[in-house]
GROMACS .gro file of C-alpha atoms in nm:
model
  454
    1UNK     CA    1  11.681  11.237  10.243
    2UNK     CA    2  11.702  11.226  10.636
    3UNK     CA    3  11.495  11.336  10.909
    4UNK     CA    4  11.338  11.302  11.257
    5UNK     CA    5  10.985  11.173  11.237
    6UNK     CA    6  10.776  11.180  11.537
    7UNK     CA    7  10.549  10.855  11.613
    8UNK     CA    8  10.226  10.861  11.458
    9UNK     CA    9  10.090  10.569  11.647
   10UNK     CA   10  10.142  10.322  11.908
   11UNK     CA   11  10.144   9.974  11.771
   12UNK     CA   12   9.985   9.694  11.919
   13UNK     CA   13   9.981   9.346  11.840
   14UNK     CA   14   9.666   9.208  11.760
   15UNK     CA   15   9.593   8.818  11.829
   16UNK     CA   16   9.435   8.639  11.596
   17UNK     CA   17   9.119   8.508  11.697
   18UNK     CA   18   9.181   8.116  11.723
   19UNK     CA   19   9.507   8.220  11.581
   20UNK     CA   20   9.807   8.121  11.441
   21UNK     CA   21  10.105   8.328  11.514
   22UNK     CA   22  10.433   8.192  11.317
   23UNK     CA   23  10.740   8.292  11.346
   24UNK     CA   24  10.954   8.169  11.076
   25UNK     CA   25  11.323   8.199  11.066
   26UNK     CA   26  11.457   8.028  10.746
   27UNK     CA   27  11.314   7.760  10.491
   28UNK     CA   28  11.409   7.391  10.556
   29UNK     CA   29  11.450   7.085  10.387
   30UNK     CA   30  11.213   6.791  10.417
   31UNK     CA   31  11.286   6.604  10.684
   32UNK     CA   32  11.211   6.280  10.928
   33UNK     CA   33  11.349   6.443  11.218
   34UNK     CA   34  11.203   6.483  11.568
   35UNK     CA   35  11.004   6.802  11.630
   36UNK     CA   36  10.742   6.947  11.841
   37UNK     CA   37  10.408   7.002  11.700
   38UNK     CA   38  10.332   7.292  11.474
   39UNK     CA   39  10.264   7.630  11.621
   40UNK     CA   40   9.912   7.684  11.716
   41UNK     CA   41   9.846   7.947  11.913
   42UNK     CA   42   9.989   8.274  12.063
   43UNK     CA   43   9.986   8.265  12.463
   44UNK     CA   44   9.855   8.596  12.558
   45UNK     CA   45   9.785   8.952  12.393
   46UNK     CA   46   9.823   9.334  12.417
   47UNK     CA   47   9.537   9.324  12.668
   48UNK     CA   48   9.698   9.598  12.917
   49UNK     CA   49   9.701   9.340  13.187
   50UNK     CA   50   9.898   9.254  13.491
   51UNK     CA   51   9.977   8.963  13.269
   52UNK     CA   52  10.134   9.139  12.959
   53UNK     CA   53  10.473   9.098  13.069
   54UNK     CA   54  10.417   8.704  13.074
   55UNK     CA   55  10.292   8.692  12.691
   56UNK     CA   56  10.480   8.438  12.489
   57UNK     CA   57  10.515   8.366  12.121
   58UNK     CA   58  10.561   8.054  11.916
   59UNK     CA   59  10.818   8.025  11.755
   60UNK     CA   60  10.996   7.830  11.445
   61UNK     CA   61  11.395   7.823  11.472
   62UNK     CA   62  11.656   7.663  11.234
   63UNK     CA   63  11.975   7.577  11.422
   64UNK     CA   64  12.175   7.608  11.076
   65UNK     CA   65  12.138   7.726  10.718
   66UNK     CA   66  11.920   7.485  10.558
   67UNK     CA   67  11.887   7.290  10.852
   68UNK     CA   68  11.588   7.116  11.001
   69UNK     CA   69  11.308   7.324  11.189
   70UNK     CA   70  11.190   7.320  11.573
   71UNK     CA   71  10.929   7.500  11.737
   72UNK     CA   72  10.948   7.646  12.074
   73UNK     CA   73  10.769   7.900  12.262
   74UNK     CA   74  10.966   8.250  12.425
   75UNK     CA   75  10.847   8.542  12.583
   76UNK     CA   76  10.757   8.837  12.403
   77UNK     CA   77  10.958   9.084  12.660
   78UNK     CA   78  11.330   9.062  12.739
   79UNK     CA   79  11.468   8.827  12.999
   80UNK     CA   80  11.574   8.999  13.312
   81UNK     CA   81  11.909   8.948  13.297
   82UNK     CA   82  11.911   9.123  12.988
   83UNK     CA   83  11.739   9.419  13.087
   84UNK     CA   84  11.922   9.480  13.363
   85UNK     CA   85  12.202   9.571  13.127
   86UNK     CA   86  12.107   9.900  13.058
   87UNK     CA   87  12.266  10.286  13.113
   88UNK     CA   88  12.053  10.587  13.002
   89UNK     CA   89  12.147  10.774  12.666
   90UNK     CA   90  12.349  11.047  12.657
   91UNK     CA   91  12.171  11.380  12.558
   92UNK     CA   92  12.379  11.362  12.199
   93UNK     CA   93  12.266  10.953  12.195
   94UNK     CA   94  11.914  11.047  12.287
   95UNK     CA   95  11.862  11.324  12.000
   96UNK     CA   96  11.980  11.076  11.739
   97UNK     CA   97  11.750  10.752  11.846
   98UNK     CA   98  11.462  10.738  11.654
   99UNK     CA   99  11.563  10.930  11.371
  100UNK     CA  100  11.388  10.805  11.064
  101UNK     CA  101  11.576  10.808  10.706
  102UNK     CA  102  11.426  10.745  10.363
  103UNK     CA  103  11.640  10.436  10.208
  104UNK     CA  104  11.397  10.385   9.895
  105UNK     CA  105  11.114  10.654   9.796
  106UNK     CA  106  10.904  10.547   9.507
  107UNK     CA  107  10.610  10.751   9.600
  108UNK     CA  108  10.343  10.826   9.879
  109UNK     CA  109  10.316  10.572  10.156
  110UNK     CA  110   9.909  10.550  10.095
  111UNK     CA  111  10.008  10.417   9.745
  112UNK     CA  112  10.309  10.176   9.888
  113UNK     CA  113  10.412   9.872  10.068
  114UNK     CA  114  10.647  10.004  10.359
  115UNK     CA  115  10.932   9.833  10.458
  116UNK     CA  116  11.059   9.934  10.800
  117UNK     CA  117  11.421   9.824  10.897
  118UNK     CA  118  11.514   9.880  11.276
  119UNK     CA  119  11.891   9.813  11.369
  120UNK     CA  120  12.001   9.730  11.714
  121UNK     CA  121  12.361   9.658  11.854
  122UNK     CA  122  12.486   9.987  11.666
  123UNK     CA  123  12.587  10.263  11.866
  124UNK     CA  124  12.524  10.637  11.761
  125UNK     CA  125  12.880  10.648  11.590
  126UNK     CA  126  12.761  10.298  11.393
  127UNK     CA  127  12.427  10.450  11.261
  128UNK     CA  128  12.622  10.502  10.909
  129UNK     CA  129  12.668  10.169  10.896
  130UNK     CA  130  12.325  10.056  10.996
  131UNK     CA  131  12.228  10.260  10.676
  132UNK     CA  132  12.452  10.046  10.491
  133UNK     CA  133  12.371   9.773  10.605
  134UNK     CA  134  11.997   9.839  10.529
  135UNK     CA  135  12.070   9.888  10.144
  136UNK     CA  136  12.235   9.595  10.133
  137UNK     CA  137  12.018   9.357  10.265
  138UNK     CA  138  11.738   9.554  10.055
  139UNK     CA  139  11.916   9.465   9.766
  140UNK     CA  140  11.954   9.126   9.824
  141UNK     CA  141  11.594   9.076   9.883
  142UNK     CA  142  11.470   9.253   9.636
  143UNK     CA  143  11.672   9.070   9.385
  144UNK     CA  144  11.422   8.774   9.464
  145UNK     CA  145  11.136   8.757   9.220
  146UNK     CA  146  10.880   8.873   9.241
  147UNK     CA  147  11.039   9.170   9.426
  148UNK     CA  148  11.254   9.237   9.139
  149UNK     CA  149  11.013   9.323   8.932
  150UNK     CA  150  10.778   9.513   9.205
  151UNK     CA  151  11.039   9.753   9.316
  152UNK     CA  152  10.859  10.044   9.239
  153UNK     CA  153  10.566   9.934   9.491
  154UNK     CA  154  10.800   9.954   9.787
  155UNK     CA  155  10.888  10.241  10.020
  156UNK     CA  156  11.205  10.126  10.237
  157UNK     CA  157  11.265  10.296  10.570
  158UNK     CA  158  11.546  10.305  10.816
  159UNK     CA  159  11.493  10.397  11.205
  160UNK     CA  160  11.789  10.440  11.410
  161UNK     CA  161  11.767  10.287  11.733
  162UNK     CA  162  12.078  10.415  11.929
  163UNK     CA  163  12.279  10.090  12.138
  164UNK     CA  164  12.529  10.183  12.450
  165UNK     CA  165  12.735   9.861  12.328
  166UNK     CA  166  12.774   9.752  11.980
  167UNK     CA  167  12.701   9.397  11.882
  168UNK     CA  168  12.412   9.181  12.045
  169UNK     CA  169  12.365   8.939  12.342
  170UNK     CA  170  12.457   8.586  12.313
  171UNK     CA  171  12.738   8.648  12.047
  172UNK     CA  172  13.008   8.547  12.031
  173UNK     CA  173  12.901   8.328  12.341
  174UNK     CA  174  12.578   8.234  12.541
  175UNK     CA  175  12.703   8.447  12.863
  176UNK     CA  176  12.788   8.755  12.666
  177UNK     CA  177  12.535   9.076  12.749
  178UNK     CA  178  12.545   9.370  12.555
  179UNK     CA  179  12.306   9.688  12.630
  180UNK     CA  180  12.154   9.715  12.326
  181UNK     CA  181  11.803   9.911  12.224
  182UNK     CA  182  11.604   9.628  12.127
  183UNK     CA  183  11.752   9.359  12.367
  184UNK     CA  184  11.836   9.167  12.025
  185UNK     CA  185  11.964   8.795  12.183
  186UNK     CA  186  12.102   8.491  12.042
  187UNK     CA  187  12.061   8.168  12.265
  188UNK     CA  188  11.666   8.250  12.292
  189UNK     CA  189  11.531   7.980  12.511
  190UNK     CA  190  11.869   7.824  12.488
  191UNK     CA  191  11.867   7.785  12.169
  192UNK     CA  192  12.215   7.935  12.008
  193UNK     CA  193  12.092   8.030  11.642
  194UNK     CA  194  11.733   8.167  11.772
  195UNK     CA  195  11.768   8.553  11.744
  196UNK     CA  196  11.499   8.710  11.969
  197UNK     CA  197  11.381   9.072  12.031
  198UNK     CA  198  11.184   9.253  12.309
  199UNK     CA  199  10.897   9.292  11.996
  200UNK     CA  200  10.706   9.591  12.204
  201UNK     CA  201  11.069   9.775  12.199
  202UNK     CA  202  11.072   9.692  11.812
  203UNK     CA  203  10.682   9.847  11.748
  204UNK     CA  204  10.779  10.128  11.936
  205UNK     CA  205  11.062  10.209  11.687
  206UNK     CA  206  10.877  10.095  11.387
  207UNK     CA  207  10.588  10.364  11.478
  208UNK     CA  208  10.828  10.626  11.399
  209UNK     CA  209  10.797  10.557  11.037
  210UNK     CA  210  10.530  10.742  10.841
  211UNK     CA  211  10.399  10.386  10.794
  212UNK     CA  212  10.495  10.021  10.888
  213UNK     CA  213  10.390   9.694  10.676
  214UNK     CA  214  10.693   9.533  10.724
  215UNK     CA  215  10.949   9.534  10.973
  216UNK     CA  216  11.268   9.381  10.949
  217UNK     CA  217  11.526   9.416  11.275
  218UNK     CA  218  11.874   9.387  11.177
  219UNK     CA  219  12.091   9.279  11.462
  220UNK     CA  220  12.469   9.414  11.441
  221UNK     CA  221  12.639   9.038  11.416
  222UNK     CA  222  12.788   8.825  11.197
  223UNK     CA  223  12.662   8.527  11.328
  224UNK     CA  224  12.402   8.296  11.156
  225UNK     CA  225  12.065   8.332  11.300
  226UNK     CA  226  11.729   8.473  11.291
  227UNK     CA  227  11.352   8.479  11.323
  228UNK     CA  228  11.044   8.580  11.159
  229UNK     CA  229  10.734   8.643  11.337
  230UNK     CA  230  10.420   8.644  11.145
  231UNK     CA  231  10.152   8.912  11.312
  232UNK     CA  232   9.948   9.157  11.225
  233UNK     CA  233   9.916   9.453  11.422
  234UNK     CA  234   9.655   9.722  11.475
  235UNK     CA  235   9.814   9.980  11.260
  236UNK     CA  236   9.844   9.690  10.953
  237UNK     CA  237  10.179   9.596  10.966
  238UNK     CA  238  10.260   9.238  10.857
  239UNK     CA  239  10.527   9.060  11.039
  240UNK     CA  240  10.881   9.124  11.188
  241UNK     CA  241  11.168   8.929  11.046
  242UNK     CA  242  11.501   8.948  11.314
  243UNK     CA  243  11.819   8.896  11.097
  244UNK     CA  244  12.184   8.911  11.132
  245UNK     CA  245  12.304   9.238  10.941
  246UNK     CA  246  12.646   9.043  10.817
  247UNK     CA  247  12.556   8.695  10.753
  248UNK     CA  248  12.529   8.564  10.405
  249UNK     CA  249  12.240   8.370  10.469
  250UNK     CA  250  12.036   8.624  10.676
  251UNK     CA  251  11.833   8.780  10.404
  252UNK     CA  252  11.681   8.450  10.311
  253UNK     CA  253  11.537   8.501  10.671
  254UNK     CA  254  11.305   8.782  10.538
  255UNK     CA  255  11.226   8.648  10.211
  256UNK     CA  256  11.085   8.324  10.328
  257UNK     CA  257  10.886   8.507  10.645
  258UNK     CA  258  10.731   8.714  10.370
  259UNK     CA  259  10.616   8.409  10.206
  260UNK     CA  260  10.382   8.403  10.552
  261UNK     CA  261  10.331   8.766  10.620
  262UNK     CA  262  10.244   8.881  10.277
  263UNK     CA  263  10.154   8.551  10.083
  264UNK     CA  264   9.987   8.420  10.350
  265UNK     CA  265  10.185   8.096  10.225
  266UNK     CA  266  10.185   7.798  10.413
  267UNK     CA  267  10.566   7.614  10.518
  268UNK     CA  268  10.596   7.314  10.243
  269UNK     CA  269  10.812   7.086  10.454
  270UNK     CA  270  10.717   6.817  10.686
  271UNK     CA  271  10.771   6.564  10.925
  272UNK     CA  272  10.745   6.189  10.902
  273UNK     CA  273  10.597   6.136  11.249
  274UNK     CA  274  10.323   6.383  11.183
  275UNK     CA  275  10.164   6.107  10.974
  276UNK     CA  276   9.863   6.169  10.737
  277UNK     CA  277   9.665   6.514  10.793
  278UNK     CA  278   9.275   6.472  10.865
  279UNK     CA  279   9.173   6.784  10.902
  280UNK     CA  280   8.943   7.032  10.685
  281UNK     CA  281   9.084   7.184  10.377
  282UNK     CA  282   9.374   7.425  10.500
  283UNK     CA  283   9.302   7.800  10.449
  284UNK     CA  284   9.660   7.893  10.269
  285UNK     CA  285   9.663   7.889   9.894
  286UNK     CA  286   9.971   7.644   9.867
  287UNK     CA  287   9.834   7.356  10.027
  288UNK     CA  288   9.561   7.167  10.009
  289UNK     CA  289   9.440   6.760  10.026
  290UNK     CA  290   9.330   6.749   9.682
  291UNK     CA  291   9.510   6.571   9.403
  292UNK     CA  292   9.606   6.741   9.077
  293UNK     CA  293   9.313   6.605   8.874
  294UNK     CA  294   9.057   6.700   9.154
  295UNK     CA  295   9.192   7.067   9.189
  296UNK     CA  296   9.148   7.089   8.771
  297UNK     CA  297   8.812   6.939   8.804
  298UNK     CA  298   8.693   7.131   9.085
  299UNK     CA  299   8.870   7.438   8.957
  300UNK     CA  300   9.029   7.491   9.304
  301UNK     CA  301   9.327   7.665   9.415
  302UNK     CA  302   9.651   7.666   9.199
  303UNK     CA  303   9.459   7.450   8.926
  304UNK     CA  304   9.531   7.720   8.628
  305UNK     CA  305   9.910   7.697   8.717
  306UNK     CA  306   9.906   7.265   8.709
  307UNK     CA  307  10.123   7.157   8.385
  308UNK     CA  308  10.344   7.472   8.406
  309UNK     CA  309  10.705   7.497   8.444
  310UNK     CA  310  10.779   7.688   8.769
  311UNK     CA  311  11.110   7.904   8.839
  312UNK     CA  312  11.196   7.638   9.138
  313UNK     CA  313  11.220   7.403   8.924
  314UNK     CA  314  10.993   7.127   8.716
  315UNK     CA  315  10.629   7.162   8.654
  316UNK     CA  316  10.329   7.266   8.900
  317UNK     CA  317  10.133   6.966   9.025
  318UNK     CA  318  10.076   6.806   9.358
  319UNK     CA  319  10.332   6.701   9.552
  320UNK     CA  320  10.253   6.458   9.853
  321UNK     CA  321  10.363   6.668  10.199
  322UNK     CA  322  10.382   6.961  10.330
  323UNK     CA  323  10.243   7.183  10.584
  324UNK     CA  324  10.417   6.973  10.828
  325UNK     CA  325  10.230   6.673  10.715
  326UNK     CA  326  10.431   6.407  10.514
  327UNK     CA  327  10.105   6.240  10.393
  328UNK     CA  328   9.739   6.394  10.332
  329UNK     CA  329   9.872   6.734  10.238
  330UNK     CA  330   9.999   6.874   9.904
  331UNK     CA  331  10.207   7.145   9.768
  332UNK     CA  332  10.227   7.276   9.428
  333UNK     CA  333  10.591   7.219   9.336
  334UNK     CA  334  10.859   6.987   9.476
  335UNK     CA  335  11.077   7.243   9.637
  336UNK     CA  336  10.996   7.638   9.651
  337UNK     CA  337  11.128   7.870   9.890
  338UNK     CA  338  10.861   7.759  10.127
  339UNK     CA  339  11.019   7.442  10.163
  340UNK     CA  340  11.413   7.479  10.115
  341UNK     CA  341  11.633   7.838  10.184
  342UNK     CA  342  11.772   7.989   9.900
  343UNK     CA  343  11.515   7.842   9.635
  344UNK     CA  344  11.236   8.036   9.413
  345UNK     CA  345  10.884   8.137   9.479
  346UNK     CA  346  10.669   7.849   9.299
  347UNK     CA  347  10.439   8.000   9.016
  348UNK     CA  348  10.154   7.972   9.269
  349UNK     CA  349  10.361   8.151   9.536
  350UNK     CA  350  10.466   8.413   9.305
  351UNK     CA  351  10.109   8.499   9.245
  352UNK     CA  352  10.011   8.495   9.660
  353UNK     CA  353  10.316   8.734   9.673
  354UNK     CA  354  10.194   8.972   9.401
  355UNK     CA  355   9.821   8.959   9.593
  356UNK     CA  356  10.013   9.044   9.934
  357UNK     CA  357  10.209   9.305   9.778
  358UNK     CA  358   9.864   9.478   9.614
  359UNK     CA  359   9.683   9.450   9.975
  360UNK     CA  360   9.897   9.775  10.036
  361UNK     CA  361  10.013   9.917   9.723
  362UNK     CA  362   9.867  10.043   9.401
  363UNK     CA  363   9.900   9.989   9.078
  364UNK     CA  364   9.978  10.373   8.984
  365UNK     CA  365  10.109  10.625   9.206
  366UNK     CA  366  10.167  10.990   9.172
  367UNK     CA  367  10.384  11.263   9.377
  368UNK     CA  368  10.098  11.517   9.184
  369UNK     CA  369   9.823  11.536   9.418
  370UNK     CA  370   9.463  11.513   9.302
  371UNK     CA  371   9.322  11.721   9.570
  372UNK     CA  372   9.397  12.073   9.361
  373UNK     CA  373   9.373  12.161   9.026
  374UNK     CA  374   9.701  12.122   8.789
  375UNK     CA  375   9.790  12.430   8.531
  376UNK     CA  376   9.779  12.328   8.207
  377UNK     CA  377  10.193  12.351   8.199
  378UNK     CA  378  10.243  12.160   8.482
  379UNK     CA  379  10.377  11.831   8.508
  380UNK     CA  380  10.189  11.506   8.598
  381UNK     CA  381  10.406  11.225   8.698
  382UNK     CA  382  10.333  10.864   8.774
  383UNK     CA  383  10.504  10.567   8.905
  384UNK     CA  384  10.397  10.178   8.809
  385UNK     CA  385  10.580   9.886   8.813
  386UNK     CA  386  10.773   9.751   8.504
  387UNK     CA  387  10.501   9.493   8.411
  388UNK     CA  388  10.236   9.768   8.392
  389UNK     CA  389  10.153  10.009   8.100
  390UNK     CA  390   9.965  10.327   8.166
  391UNK     CA  391   9.727  10.552   7.947
  392UNK     CA  392   9.657  10.882   7.945
  393UNK     CA  393   9.244  11.070   7.852
  394UNK     CA  394   9.143  11.402   7.862
  395UNK     CA  395   8.792  11.454   7.931
  396UNK     CA  396   8.755  11.083   7.894
  397UNK     CA  397   8.909  11.034   7.559
  398UNK     CA  398   9.211  10.892   7.533
  399UNK     CA  399   9.529  11.041   7.375
  400UNK     CA  400   9.673  10.735   7.222
  401UNK     CA  401  10.000  10.926   7.158
  402UNK     CA  402  10.067  10.936   7.507
  403UNK     CA  403  10.067  10.565   7.579
  404UNK     CA  404  10.348  10.465   7.822
  405UNK     CA  405  10.440  10.823   7.932
  406UNK     CA  406  10.529  10.855   8.252
  407UNK     CA  407  10.557  11.241   8.278
  408UNK     CA  408  10.309  11.444   8.088
  409UNK     CA  409  10.152  11.796   8.093
  410UNK     CA  410   9.812  11.867   8.027
  411UNK     CA  411   9.900  12.095   7.738
  412UNK     CA  412  10.085  11.845   7.582
  413UNK     CA  413   9.780  11.633   7.596
  414UNK     CA  414   9.590  11.873   7.407
  415UNK     CA  415   9.421  12.076   7.715
  416UNK     CA  416   9.329  12.348   7.564
  417UNK     CA  417   9.348  12.723   7.711
  418UNK     CA  418   8.989  12.772   7.655
  419UNK     CA  419   8.875  12.925   8.008
  420UNK     CA  420   8.681  12.590   8.039
  421UNK     CA  421   8.708  12.335   8.295
  422UNK     CA  422   8.904  11.988   8.209
  423UNK     CA  423   9.038  11.659   8.336
  424UNK     CA  424   9.337  11.458   8.285
  425UNK     CA  425   9.327  11.136   8.408
  426UNK     CA  426   9.582  10.837   8.384
  427UNK     CA  427   9.508  10.462   8.393
  428UNK     CA  428   9.718  10.177   8.503
  429UNK     CA  429   9.730   9.802   8.447
  430UNK     CA  430   9.947   9.576   8.563
  431UNK     CA  431   9.968   9.335   8.271
  432UNK     CA  432  10.193   9.069   8.447
  433UNK     CA  433  10.177   8.687   8.338
  434UNK     CA  434  10.234   8.570   8.705
  435UNK     CA  435   9.887   8.638   8.773
  436UNK     CA  436   9.597   8.407   8.628
  437UNK     CA  437   9.339   8.449   8.910
  438UNK     CA  438   9.034   8.662   8.804
  439UNK     CA  439   8.957   8.781   9.095
  440UNK     CA  440   9.317   8.947   9.144
  441UNK     CA  441   9.344   9.045   8.804
  442UNK     CA  442   9.040   9.297   8.843
  443UNK     CA  443   9.258   9.466   9.122
  444UNK     CA  444   9.529   9.512   8.897
  445UNK     CA  445   9.381   9.855   8.735
  446UNK     CA  446   9.389  10.192   8.868
  447UNK     CA  447   9.348  10.531   8.767
  448UNK     CA  448   9.377  10.887   8.895
  449UNK     CA  449   9.186  11.177   8.785
  450UNK     CA  450   9.305  11.582   8.781
  451UNK     CA  451   9.099  11.884   8.712
  452UNK     CA  452   9.295  12.133   8.493
  453UNK     CA  453   9.324  12.528   8.525
  454UNK     CA  454   9.436  12.753   8.249
   0.00000   0.00000   0.00000
């Protein structure tokens, strides 16, 4: 499906009170490498003031795949030397700019987690290349668990941002300037692999999608680099990741970043010079001051998983080091994706990701609306993740023969043509073994009810 959709809203970045807005590119191995303090604030906000142009973001960047992280502060807007590189689009180019395409659509946007890809450095003639890159990147991201088990919860959209020139600034050399829609550029803040964007421009394009819960900017480049902005907009999308379109490691940018934005997970690497953490108990679900024994006795955080074999290797416990500190903070496993690029999410991490998915999506979705009555012979279809099961009932009584069916008609369920009012209800429950938290488990059941006409 391909169509042009008007922008439904103007996205603004919400400043988090007291808040941490972290930009993460790739996970890293633990290292005793000098580093600046972890990001602790967002300087500036979308306040409409004269100082908006001076807004900055704290960012985390990585100089090579699996390299050691650093922190710096970068402008939210485009540097003047890049902003000046601009010519107006032609009429035909402008007509294509902002087109929205459905890459994956599993159900209504209200029921799904909507991922929006925006391209940069793709000319009008290269938009099909952008669409192919989106499909490739989504295949890579959704091959990682728990994405792989929950593909039915996602819609994926591609927003065409037409650039005057192909490629992005800073590729291959620092002095290369290209006229692109989002002003993507390497050598951000003088750091070669840090791939920054004009966040306001990104937001204006993301707003054209029917819904934006997570945004990925694909920059037309083979060069290694990226970034991942962990922020929440006023319209609800969680995070912006930037990645090179044709670099083999770039999909890990988005995977690691969504650990922050969707899973609300902390980084699990640390620096020797940070010493011992002495602050309050961290809010993130994968970081604690407690030992494994204390977690179990106090029934805190990931205690339900302790002793179980984790997909990232080894058993779940309480491993010293995390959240940048080598001492005073423990993490669930030795080496998950929140510590090292290319690893799996740990068992507690997977549960946190699933919780994040369900903050945006519902277990049960249907293209058949419930606001109007359906006929006896009309098909009612539902979608649900692979770990979920569905039951059907008529007037409150389950039709056991219909268990597991994803398409039924009221007549096939036994609704009689008797002129009386009847209801059909579908109830879905996600039975995944990847969730142990009872509070989350309660959110894993959903139902829809339809009125039936003769």
